[in-house]
Short mmCIF file of C-alpha atoms and ligand atoms in Angstrom, two decimals:
data_model
loop_
_atom_site.label_atom_id
_atom_site.label_comp_id
_atom_site.label_asym_id
_atom_site.label_seq_id
_atom_site.Cartn_x
_atom_site.Cartn_y
_atom_site.Cartn_z
CA MET A 1 0.02 0.00 0.00
CA ARG A 2 1.39 3.35 -1.01
CA GLN A 3 2.24 5.63 1.92
CA GLU A 4 0.51 8.66 0.28
CA TRP A 5 -2.76 6.68 0.14
CA LEU A 6 -2.47 6.02 3.85
CA ASP A 7 -1.98 9.71 4.53
CA LYS A 8 -4.76 10.78 2.22
CA TYR A 9 -7.40 8.06 2.46
CA ASP A 10 -7.39 6.78 6.04
CA LEU A 11 -10.89 8.21 6.28
CA ARG A 12 -13.75 7.14 8.48
CA LEU A 13 -16.26 6.12 5.90
CA PRO A 14 -19.52 4.15 5.91
CA ARG A 15 -19.51 0.47 4.92
CA TYR A 16 -22.43 1.24 2.57
CA THR A 17 -24.58 -1.65 3.63
CA SER A 18 -27.41 0.78 2.95
CA TYR A 19 -27.79 4.21 1.35
CA PRO A 20 -28.55 6.54 2.96
CA THR A 21 -26.49 5.04 5.73
CA ALA A 22 -27.73 4.38 9.30
CA PRO A 23 -26.48 7.63 10.85
CA HIS A 24 -29.01 9.42 8.67
CA PHE A 25 -32.01 7.46 9.98
CA HIS A 26 -34.26 9.80 12.02
CA ALA A 27 -37.28 9.70 14.21
CA GLY A 28 -39.52 11.20 11.49
CA VAL A 29 -39.84 7.57 10.28
CA ASN A 30 -41.74 5.67 12.95
CA ALA A 31 -44.16 2.82 13.59
CA ALA A 32 -46.98 4.64 11.74
CA THR A 33 -44.72 5.12 8.73
CA TYR A 34 -43.79 1.45 8.83
CA GLU A 35 -47.46 0.42 8.98
CA GLY A 36 -48.12 2.36 5.84
CA TRP A 37 -45.10 1.01 4.03
CA LEU A 38 -46.00 -2.59 4.93
CA ALA A 39 -49.56 -2.10 3.76
CA ASP A 40 -48.31 -0.71 0.40
CA LEU A 41 -45.83 -3.59 -0.26
CA PRO A 42 -46.64 -5.20 -3.63
CA ALA A 43 -48.32 -8.52 -2.96
CA ASP A 44 -45.95 -10.51 -5.18
CA LEU A 45 -42.72 -9.00 -3.79
CA PRO A 46 -40.55 -11.84 -2.33
CA LEU A 47 -39.28 -11.07 1.14
CA SER A 48 -36.05 -11.60 2.98
CA LEU A 49 -36.47 -11.99 6.76
CA TYR A 50 -33.91 -11.08 9.46
CA LEU A 51 -34.30 -12.19 13.10
CA HIS A 52 -32.08 -10.56 15.64
CA ILE A 53 -31.34 -12.73 18.74
CA ALA A 54 -30.02 -10.01 21.00
CA TYR A 55 -28.31 -12.04 23.72
CA CYS A 56 -24.89 -13.62 24.31
CA ALA A 57 -23.47 -15.64 27.16
CA GLU A 58 -20.32 -13.57 27.44
CA MET A 59 -19.07 -10.28 25.99
CA CYS A 60 -16.30 -10.37 23.42
CA TRP A 61 -14.43 -7.19 23.91
CA PHE A 62 -14.05 -6.45 20.20
CA CYS A 63 -17.78 -6.83 19.62
CA GLY A 64 -19.57 -4.23 17.51
CA CYS A 65 -22.98 -5.98 17.55
CA HIS A 66 -26.08 -5.12 19.40
CA THR A 67 -26.24 -7.65 22.22
CA LYS A 68 -26.86 -8.12 25.94
CA ILE A 69 -25.10 -10.57 28.15
CA THR A 70 -27.02 -13.10 30.19
CA GLN A 71 -26.17 -16.41 31.84
CA ARG A 72 -29.85 -17.22 32.35
CA TYR A 73 -32.23 -18.57 29.77
CA GLU A 74 -35.27 -16.84 31.19
CA PRO A 75 -34.58 -13.39 29.56
CA VAL A 76 -33.87 -15.18 26.22
CA ALA A 77 -37.15 -17.05 26.39
CA ASP A 78 -39.00 -13.91 27.31
CA TYR A 79 -37.35 -12.04 24.38
CA LEU A 80 -38.25 -14.82 22.01
CA SER A 81 -41.89 -14.73 23.04
CA VAL A 82 -41.90 -11.02 22.23
CA LEU A 83 -40.13 -11.66 18.94
CA PHE A 84 -42.86 -14.18 18.06
CA ALA A 85 -45.47 -11.54 18.87
CA GLU A 86 -43.71 -9.10 16.52
CA VAL A 87 -43.59 -11.70 13.71
CA GLU A 88 -47.34 -12.33 14.17
CA MET A 89 -48.05 -8.60 14.19
CA VAL A 90 -46.09 -7.88 11.02
CA ALA A 91 -47.54 -10.94 9.26
CA ALA A 92 -51.06 -9.75 10.10
CA ARG A 93 -50.28 -6.28 8.65
CA LEU A 94 -48.88 -7.87 5.48
CA GLY A 95 -52.23 -9.64 4.90
CA ARG A 96 -51.81 -12.79 2.90
CA LYS A 97 -48.88 -15.16 3.28
CA ARG A 98 -45.91 -13.59 1.49
CA LYS A 99 -43.15 -15.51 -0.27
CA ALA A 100 -39.85 -15.58 1.67
CA ARG A 101 -36.61 -16.48 -0.09
CA HIS A 102 -34.14 -15.84 2.66
CA ILE A 103 -34.20 -16.10 6.43
CA HIS A 104 -31.23 -14.95 8.39
CA PHE A 105 -30.68 -15.41 12.15
CA GLY A 106 -28.19 -12.92 13.47
CA GLY A 107 -27.23 -11.47 16.77
CA GLY A 108 -26.06 -11.52 19.38
CA SER A 109 -25.81 -15.27 19.37
CA PRO A 110 -28.64 -17.34 17.74
CA THR A 111 -26.89 -20.30 19.32
CA ILE A 112 -28.00 -19.08 22.75
CA LEU A 113 -31.44 -20.46 21.85
CA THR A 114 -32.27 -24.02 22.81
CA PRO A 115 -32.58 -26.38 19.84
CA GLU A 116 -36.30 -26.62 20.48
CA ASP A 117 -36.68 -22.83 20.43
CA LEU A 118 -34.68 -22.53 17.17
CA SER A 119 -37.00 -25.10 15.60
CA ARG A 120 -40.10 -23.35 16.95
CA THR A 121 -38.87 -20.08 15.52
CA ILE A 122 -38.33 -21.53 12.05
CA ASP A 123 -41.75 -23.26 12.27
CA LEU A 124 -43.29 -19.87 13.09
CA MET A 125 -41.68 -18.32 10.02
CA ARG A 126 -43.05 -21.10 7.87
CA LYS A 127 -46.48 -20.67 9.39
CA HIS A 128 -46.61 -16.96 8.57
CA PHE A 129 -44.56 -16.83 5.38
CA ASP A 130 -44.49 -19.00 2.29
CA VAL A 131 -40.85 -20.00 2.62
CA VAL A 132 -39.87 -21.24 -0.84
CA ALA A 133 -38.49 -24.75 -1.27
CA ASP A 134 -34.97 -23.52 -2.13
CA ALA A 135 -34.89 -20.69 0.41
CA GLU A 136 -31.63 -19.95 2.13
CA ILE A 137 -31.94 -20.21 5.86
CA ALA A 138 -28.78 -18.93 7.46
CA VAL A 139 -27.68 -18.92 11.07
CA GLU A 140 -24.76 -17.07 12.62
CA LEU A 141 -23.12 -19.60 14.88
CA ASP A 142 -20.99 -19.21 17.91
CA PRO A 143 -19.03 -22.53 18.12
CA ARG A 144 -18.59 -22.10 21.84
CA THR A 145 -22.29 -22.33 22.49
CA ALA A 146 -23.39 -24.62 19.59
CA ASP A 147 -23.67 -28.29 20.60
CA GLU A 148 -24.54 -31.29 18.52
CA PRO A 149 -28.27 -31.29 19.30
CA TYR A 150 -28.38 -27.68 18.22
CA ILE A 151 -26.73 -28.46 14.86
CA LYS A 152 -29.16 -31.40 14.31
CA ALA A 153 -32.07 -29.11 15.07
CA MET A 154 -30.73 -26.64 12.51
CA ALA A 155 -30.48 -29.33 9.86
CA LYS A 156 -33.93 -30.74 10.67
CA ALA A 157 -35.53 -27.30 10.51
CA GLY A 158 -34.06 -26.76 7.04
CA VAL A 159 -31.13 -24.45 7.79
CA THR A 160 -28.90 -24.38 4.68
CA ARG A 161 -26.04 -22.09 5.70
CA ALA A 162 -24.04 -21.47 8.83
CA SER A 163 -21.65 -18.57 9.52
CA ILE A 164 -19.06 -19.60 12.02
CA GLY A 165 -17.67 -16.78 14.17
CA VAL A 166 -13.91 -17.53 14.48
CA GLN A 167 -12.13 -14.11 14.54
CA ASP A 168 -8.66 -15.57 15.26
CA PHE A 169 -7.35 -19.02 16.27
CA ASP A 170 -4.41 -17.58 18.22
CA GLU A 171 -4.93 -17.98 21.92
CA LYS A 172 -3.08 -14.74 22.76
CA VAL A 173 -5.37 -12.76 20.54
CA GLN A 174 -8.39 -14.63 21.90
CA ARG A 175 -7.43 -13.77 25.49
CA ALA A 176 -6.99 -10.06 24.50
CA ILE A 177 -10.52 -10.00 23.09
CA ASN A 178 -12.08 -12.19 25.82
CA ARG A 179 -13.08 -14.96 23.42
CA ILE A 180 -11.46 -18.24 24.15
CA GLN A 181 -12.29 -20.61 21.32
CA PRO A 182 -9.74 -23.37 20.55
CA TYR A 183 -9.35 -24.41 16.94
CA GLU A 184 -10.77 -27.80 17.77
CA VAL A 185 -14.06 -26.17 18.93
CA SER A 186 -14.54 -24.59 15.48
CA LEU A 187 -13.51 -27.75 13.78
CA ARG A 188 -15.91 -29.90 15.77
CA VAL A 189 -18.85 -27.70 14.91
CA ILE A 190 -17.91 -27.80 11.22
CA ASP A 191 -17.77 -31.62 11.34
CA TRP A 192 -21.23 -31.71 12.97
CA LEU A 193 -22.60 -29.33 10.34
CA ARG A 194 -21.27 -31.43 7.48
CA ALA A 195 -22.43 -34.66 9.03
CA SER A 196 -25.88 -33.15 9.36
CA GLY A 197 -25.96 -32.19 5.70
CA ILE A 198 -25.24 -28.42 6.08
CA GLN A 199 -22.46 -27.90 3.54
CA ASP A 200 -22.69 -24.13 3.05
CA ILE A 201 -20.30 -22.94 5.68
CA ASN A 202 -18.91 -19.43 6.11
CA VAL A 203 -16.03 -18.55 8.38
CA ASP A 204 -15.80 -15.07 9.82
CA LEU A 205 -12.34 -13.71 10.53
CA VAL A 206 -11.10 -10.40 11.85
CA TYR A 207 -7.80 -8.54 11.27
CA GLY A 208 -6.59 -5.49 13.18
CA LEU A 209 -7.11 -7.21 16.55
CA PRO A 210 -4.73 -6.96 19.47
CA HIS A 211 -1.39 -8.78 19.01
CA GLN A 212 -2.13 -9.65 15.36
CA THR A 213 0.70 -9.26 12.89
CA GLU A 214 0.91 -9.62 9.17
CA ALA A 215 2.43 -13.07 9.55
CA SER A 216 -0.16 -14.21 12.15
CA VAL A 217 -3.06 -13.07 9.94
CA ILE A 218 -1.62 -15.01 6.97
CA ASP A 219 -1.48 -18.01 9.27
CA LEU A 220 -5.05 -17.34 10.29
CA VAL A 221 -6.42 -17.37 6.77
CA GLU A 222 -4.43 -20.52 5.90
CA ARG A 223 -5.83 -22.34 8.91
CA ALA A 224 -9.31 -21.10 8.02
CA ALA A 225 -8.87 -22.37 4.47
CA ASP A 226 -7.96 -25.77 5.87
CA LEU A 227 -11.59 -25.92 7.17
CA ARG A 228 -12.72 -25.78 3.51
CA PRO A 229 -15.40 -23.09 3.99
CA LYS A 230 -17.54 -21.98 1.10
CA ARG A 231 -16.99 -18.39 2.11
CA VAL A 232 -14.62 -16.40 4.21
CA ALA A 233 -15.45 -12.89 5.57
CA LEU A 234 -12.43 -10.91 6.62
CA PHE A 235 -13.49 -7.85 8.57
CA GLY A 236 -11.28 -5.14 9.97
CA TYR A 237 -11.70 -4.69 13.71
CA ALA A 238 -13.41 -1.31 14.21
CA HIS A 239 -12.13 0.21 17.44
CA VAL A 240 -14.83 2.67 18.45
CA PRO A 241 -14.69 2.69 22.28
CA TRP A 242 -16.67 5.97 22.40
CA MET A 243 -19.58 4.01 20.96
CA LYS A 244 -18.93 0.50 22.36
CA LYS A 245 -17.81 0.94 25.93
CA HIS A 246 -16.62 -2.64 26.46
CA GLN A 247 -13.97 -2.02 23.78
CA ARG A 248 -12.16 0.04 26.42
CA LEU A 249 -11.16 -3.27 27.94
CA ILE A 250 -8.89 -3.75 24.97
CA ASP A 251 -5.39 -2.48 25.53
CA GLU A 252 -4.87 0.02 22.74
CA ALA A 253 -1.12 -0.43 22.93
CA THR A 254 -1.63 -3.97 21.55
CA LEU A 255 -3.58 -2.88 18.49
CA PRO A 256 -1.79 -2.76 15.17
CA ASP A 257 -1.29 0.73 13.77
CA VAL A 258 -2.77 1.78 10.40
CA PRO A 259 0.17 0.71 8.15
CA GLU A 260 0.25 -2.66 9.87
CA ARG A 261 -3.57 -3.04 9.41
CA TRP A 262 -3.05 -2.40 5.75
CA ARG A 263 -0.35 -4.99 5.50
CA GLN A 264 -2.54 -7.53 7.34
CA TYR A 265 -5.46 -6.85 5.07
CA LEU A 266 -3.44 -6.90 1.81
CA SER A 267 -1.40 -10.00 2.74
CA ALA A 268 -4.47 -11.96 3.97
CA THR A 269 -6.39 -11.04 0.90
CA LYS A 270 -3.56 -12.03 -1.40
CA ARG A 271 -3.14 -15.33 0.38
CA LEU A 272 -6.86 -16.18 0.22
CA VAL A 273 -6.85 -15.56 -3.50
CA GLU A 274 -3.74 -17.71 -3.83
CA LEU A 275 -5.60 -20.41 -1.95
CA GLY A 276 -8.27 -20.38 -4.59
CA PHE A 277 -10.92 -18.07 -3.16
CA VAL A 278 -12.55 -15.42 -5.31
CA ALA A 279 -12.33 -11.91 -3.83
CA VAL A 280 -15.86 -10.50 -3.53
CA GLY A 281 -16.08 -6.76 -3.00
CA LEU A 282 -14.36 -5.44 0.04
CA ASP A 283 -14.13 -8.21 2.53
CA HIS A 284 -15.70 -11.44 1.29
CA PHE A 285 -13.96 -14.42 -0.34
CA ALA A 286 -15.89 -17.28 -1.90
CA ALA A 287 -15.05 -20.69 -3.24
CA PRO A 288 -15.34 -20.58 -7.09
CA ASP A 289 -18.49 -22.80 -7.04
CA ASP A 290 -20.15 -20.83 -4.25
CA GLU A 291 -23.28 -18.88 -5.12
CA LEU A 292 -21.51 -15.58 -4.20
CA ALA A 293 -18.68 -16.16 -6.66
CA ILE A 294 -21.16 -17.23 -9.34
CA ALA A 295 -23.30 -14.11 -8.69
CA LEU A 296 -20.17 -11.94 -8.92
CA ARG A 297 -19.25 -13.40 -12.31
CA GLU A 298 -22.83 -12.89 -13.50
CA ARG A 299 -23.03 -9.35 -12.05
CA ARG A 300 -25.96 -10.09 -9.85
CA LEU A 301 -24.40 -9.52 -6.46
CA PHE A 302 -26.07 -7.29 -3.94
CA ARG A 303 -25.30 -5.63 -0.69
CA ASN A 304 -27.49 -5.47 2.33
CA PHE A 305 -27.07 -5.25 6.12
CA GLN A 306 -25.49 -8.69 6.26
CA GLY A 307 -22.85 -7.69 3.76
CA TYR A 308 -22.66 -9.24 0.29
CA THR A 309 -25.58 -11.39 -0.77
CA THR A 310 -27.21 -13.02 -3.81
CA ASP A 311 -30.54 -11.93 -2.30
CA SER A 312 -32.31 -9.64 -4.80
CA ALA A 313 -35.47 -9.41 -2.67
CA SER A 314 -36.35 -5.78 -2.57
CA ALA A 315 -37.98 -6.04 0.90
CA LEU A 316 -36.07 -7.07 3.96
CA ILE A 317 -38.19 -7.33 7.11
CA GLY A 318 -36.27 -7.14 10.34
CA PHE A 319 -37.50 -8.64 13.60
CA GLY A 320 -36.07 -8.06 17.05
CA ALA A 321 -34.50 -5.23 19.05
CA SER A 322 -32.31 -3.05 16.89
CA SER A 323 -33.10 -4.91 13.70
CA ILE A 324 -33.15 -2.96 10.42
CA GLY A 325 -35.50 -3.42 7.57
CA ALA A 326 -35.23 -2.27 4.00
CA LEU A 327 -38.45 -1.69 2.04
CA PRO A 328 -38.86 -0.19 -1.40
CA GLN A 329 -40.03 3.04 0.33
CA GLY A 330 -37.07 3.30 2.74
CA TYR A 331 -35.27 1.90 5.72
CA VAL A 332 -36.66 1.28 9.17
CA GLY A 333 -34.84 0.57 12.47
CA ASN A 334 -36.37 -1.09 15.50
CA GLU A 335 -35.99 0.20 19.02
CA GLY A 336 -32.47 -0.72 20.19
CA SER A 337 -33.14 -1.11 23.88
CA ILE A 338 -34.33 -4.62 24.55
CA ASP A 339 -36.60 -3.45 27.45
CA ALA A 340 -38.21 -0.73 25.39
CA TYR A 341 -38.55 -3.11 22.40
CA LYS A 342 -40.39 -5.64 24.60
CA ARG A 343 -42.61 -3.00 26.10
CA VAL A 344 -43.73 -1.58 22.74
CA ILE A 345 -44.37 -4.95 21.19
CA ARG A 346 -46.34 -6.07 24.28
CA GLU A 347 -48.50 -2.99 23.87
CA GLY A 348 -49.39 -4.32 20.45
CA LYS A 349 -47.43 -1.69 18.52
CA LEU A 350 -44.64 -1.97 15.98
CA ALA A 351 -41.22 -1.16 17.41
CA VAL A 352 -39.81 1.09 14.65
CA THR A 353 -38.33 4.27 16.15
CA ARG A 354 -36.26 5.54 13.24
CA GLY A 355 -35.63 5.23 9.58
CA VAL A 356 -35.36 7.14 6.36
CA ALA A 357 -37.49 7.38 3.24
CA VAL A 358 -35.55 6.75 0.09
CA SER A 359 -35.98 9.39 -2.61
CA ASP A 360 -35.56 8.85 -6.32
CA GLU A 361 -32.17 10.51 -6.10
CA ASP A 362 -31.18 8.26 -3.24
CA LYS A 363 -32.19 5.17 -5.29
CA LEU A 364 -29.99 6.30 -8.17
CA ARG A 365 -27.03 6.98 -5.90
CA ARG A 366 -27.63 3.76 -4.05
CA ALA A 367 -27.54 1.86 -7.34
CA VAL A 368 -24.13 3.44 -8.18
CA ILE A 369 -22.74 2.72 -4.73
CA GLU A 370 -24.01 -0.86 -4.76
CA ARG A 371 -22.41 -1.64 -8.11
CA LEU A 372 -19.11 -0.11 -6.91
CA MET A 373 -19.25 -2.09 -3.65
CA CYS A 374 -20.13 -5.32 -5.49
CA ASP A 375 -18.52 -5.21 -8.96
CA LEU A 376 -15.91 -2.48 -8.29
CA SER A 377 -17.19 -0.78 -11.40
CA VAL A 378 -20.19 1.14 -12.57
CA ASP A 379 -21.44 2.59 -15.83
CA LEU A 380 -22.73 5.97 -14.70
CA ASP A 381 -24.34 6.74 -18.00
CA GLU A 382 -26.33 3.45 -18.09
CA THR A 383 -27.34 3.80 -14.40
CA ALA A 384 -28.46 7.43 -14.74
CA ARG A 385 -30.52 6.59 -17.86
CA ARG A 386 -32.13 3.65 -16.03
CA PHE A 387 -33.37 6.13 -13.41
CA GLY A 388 -34.57 8.59 -16.04
CA GLN A 389 -31.61 10.98 -15.74
CA SER A 390 -29.33 12.39 -18.40
CA PRO A 391 -25.86 10.91 -18.89
CA ASP A 392 -24.18 14.07 -17.49
CA TYR A 393 -26.03 13.72 -14.18
CA PHE A 394 -22.81 12.75 -12.40
CA SER A 395 -20.51 15.32 -14.10
CA SER A 396 -19.49 16.90 -10.77
CA GLU A 397 -18.74 13.48 -9.27
CA LEU A 398 -16.64 12.57 -12.28
CA ALA A 399 -14.59 15.70 -11.70
CA LYS A 400 -14.20 14.75 -7.99
CA LEU A 401 -13.04 11.31 -9.01
CA LYS A 402 -10.21 12.65 -11.13
CA PRO A 403 -7.69 12.96 -8.24
CA LEU A 404 -8.54 9.38 -7.18
CA ALA A 405 -7.94 8.25 -10.76
CA GLU A 406 -4.64 10.15 -10.86
CA ASP A 407 -3.64 8.31 -7.66
CA GLY A 408 -4.48 5.00 -9.29
CA ILE A 409 -7.38 4.08 -7.02
CA CYS A 410 -9.84 4.00 -9.94
CA ALA A 411 -9.85 4.32 -13.68
CA ILE A 412 -12.27 6.53 -15.58
CA SER A 413 -13.19 5.58 -19.13
CA GLY A 414 -15.88 7.81 -20.44
CA HIS A 415 -18.74 7.24 -17.95
CA VAL A 416 -17.37 3.95 -16.65
CA ILE A 417 -15.62 3.99 -13.31
CA ALA A 418 -13.59 0.92 -12.43
CA VAL A 419 -11.82 0.59 -9.09
CA THR A 420 -8.33 -0.81 -9.68
CA GLU A 421 -7.24 -3.99 -7.92
CA GLU A 422 -4.77 -1.97 -5.92
CA GLY A 423 -7.59 0.46 -5.03
CA ARG A 424 -9.98 -2.35 -3.90
CA PRO A 425 -9.43 -1.62 -0.14
CA LEU A 426 -10.35 2.00 -0.87
CA VAL A 427 -13.58 1.33 -2.74
CA ARG A 428 -15.47 3.15 0.07
CA ALA A 429 -13.55 6.37 -0.82
CA VAL A 430 -14.87 6.03 -4.38
CA CYS A 431 -18.39 5.38 -3.14
CA ALA A 432 -18.18 8.39 -0.80
CA VAL A 433 -17.93 10.69 -3.80
CA PHE A 434 -21.55 9.78 -4.64
CA ASP A 435 -22.78 10.12 -1.03
CA THR A 436 -24.53 13.46 -0.72
CA TYR A 437 -25.25 12.90 3.00
CA LEU A 438 -21.61 12.55 3.96
CA LYS A 439 -20.15 15.76 5.24
CA ALA A 440 -16.48 16.01 6.14
CA GLY A 441 -15.89 15.32 9.84
CA GLU A 442 -19.57 14.80 10.55
CA GLN A 443 -19.46 11.06 11.19
CA ARG A 444 -17.17 8.73 12.94
CA HIS A 445 -17.23 5.43 11.07
CA ALA A 446 -14.69 2.66 11.14
CA LYS A 447 -11.54 3.36 9.16
CA ALA A 448 -11.63 2.56 5.47
CA VAL A 449 -9.23 -0.35 6.22
S1 LIG B 1 -20.63 -13.80 20.44
FE1 LIG B 1 -20.71 -12.27 18.71
S2 LIG B 1 -22.40 -10.89 19.22
FE2 LIG B 1 -21.84 -12.02 21.09
S3 LIG B 1 -20.43 -10.68 22.17
FE3 LIG B 1 -19.24 -12.13 20.92
S4 LIG B 1 -18.87 -11.08 18.99
FE4 LIG B 1 -20.55 -9.97 20.08
#
C-alpha cells in the first residue's frame, strides 16, 4: 500500500450496507410510517427475513454488535416470546402469506437459543410466510455455544447455511478479546454441520485485533482455508470505544497501527486468492463454485445489512431489538433497547423508532454505490438513464473522482468507473464521492481499512 494513500485516504467512511446510511436514520420515520409502508408492499414481492437474537453468554471485547449478556435462559425465552409476537403482528399487517426467499438469524448469538426454540422459531416463520423450497436459511453460529443437538435441530428445521464466528485462532489474541475458542471447537462444529448435511459454511475472521501481525493473519487465513469453508469474511476490527464501551477493555497499545492493518489486510487477501478463493467486493471471499462467486461473475451480487448477498429481494423485514428493515419506500430501524422493544411490542405496537425514506435521487445514488461495492465498477451513463436522468447527471462526481484516478485508485473511461485491484481496499472512498449525505468530519465510522 502506498504511503501517500495512507496519509490521504485513512478516512472514516460508511460500509455502505445501505444508502442513505444508518447515521441518517431519523425519528420522523416511525411505527406509523412502517405500518403504511408494509400495507403498500406489492403482494408479489418476495421477502427476505432477518431475526435478531439479542443475547450472548459472554461479552467479546471487540464486539460491535447489538447484544446483551445473560447467563440465564429466562430473559432469552422472554425475548423470544416477544419476537414471536412481533412476527405475528407484522404478518397480520402484510395480509396474505408472502413469499420468503431468505431467512437470516443474526445477533447476538442465535446459538443461545435451545434447539427446541430454534426449531419453533423456524416453524413460526413457515407458518406466517411462504418459505420457498430452495430458500436460504442462514444462522450465525458461535461454536462455543453450539452443541450437536443444536446443529441437528438446525439441519432438521431446514437451515442451509451457517456462519461460524472464528475471529482468530491464536490464543493470545483470543485472550486479549475475551473470546477463548480453541481451533478444535470450530473444527468440531464444522464436522457436525457437514455430518448433518449443512455444507454451506462461512467462516468469519477479523484482522486489526490486538497482537495480530501480518504473519499471524496469513497463518489465520491458511488455517481457516484448511476448514474448507464456502465463504470467508475478513473484517477489519473497528475500534470505536466511544460507541462501544466494552472495547475500552482492549489494551490500545496492543492494537496494530494503520500501516500494519493495511499490511494484514493486503497479505491476507492475497493469500486467500492464492488459496483459490474469489475476492468479492471489500471483505468477502468465496469458493469458485459458491453462489456468491457465481453471482459476482454474473453481475448479480447485492449488498445489504448482512454484507454481500445473492438476495435480490427488494424487501427485507427485520424482527427483534435493533433490527433494520429495507423496504422499497425506505429503511426502518427497530427500538435498540431490549426493554423498550419488549414493552412496545407487548403494547401491540410496531417497534420502529427511526428510519429514512428513500428518494428517487437516493435510489440512483444507491444503485451506483451498490455496483461499486459489489462489482468495483459502474457505468454511470447506463445507471443514470435507467433512473430517467441524463448521462451528465454525475459530471461533478466525475470531476471529483479525477484525483482518485490520478492516484491509481480507480480508472475513468468515459462514464465507466472501475476501481483498480490496488484500489479495492479504498472502494469506500470512491463510493463516498456519490454520497450526498456525507459531510467531512460529521461522522465517525470505522476506518476505510
Ligand atoms: S458472540 Fe458475537 S455478538 Fe456475542 S459478544 Fe461475541 S462477537 Fe458480540
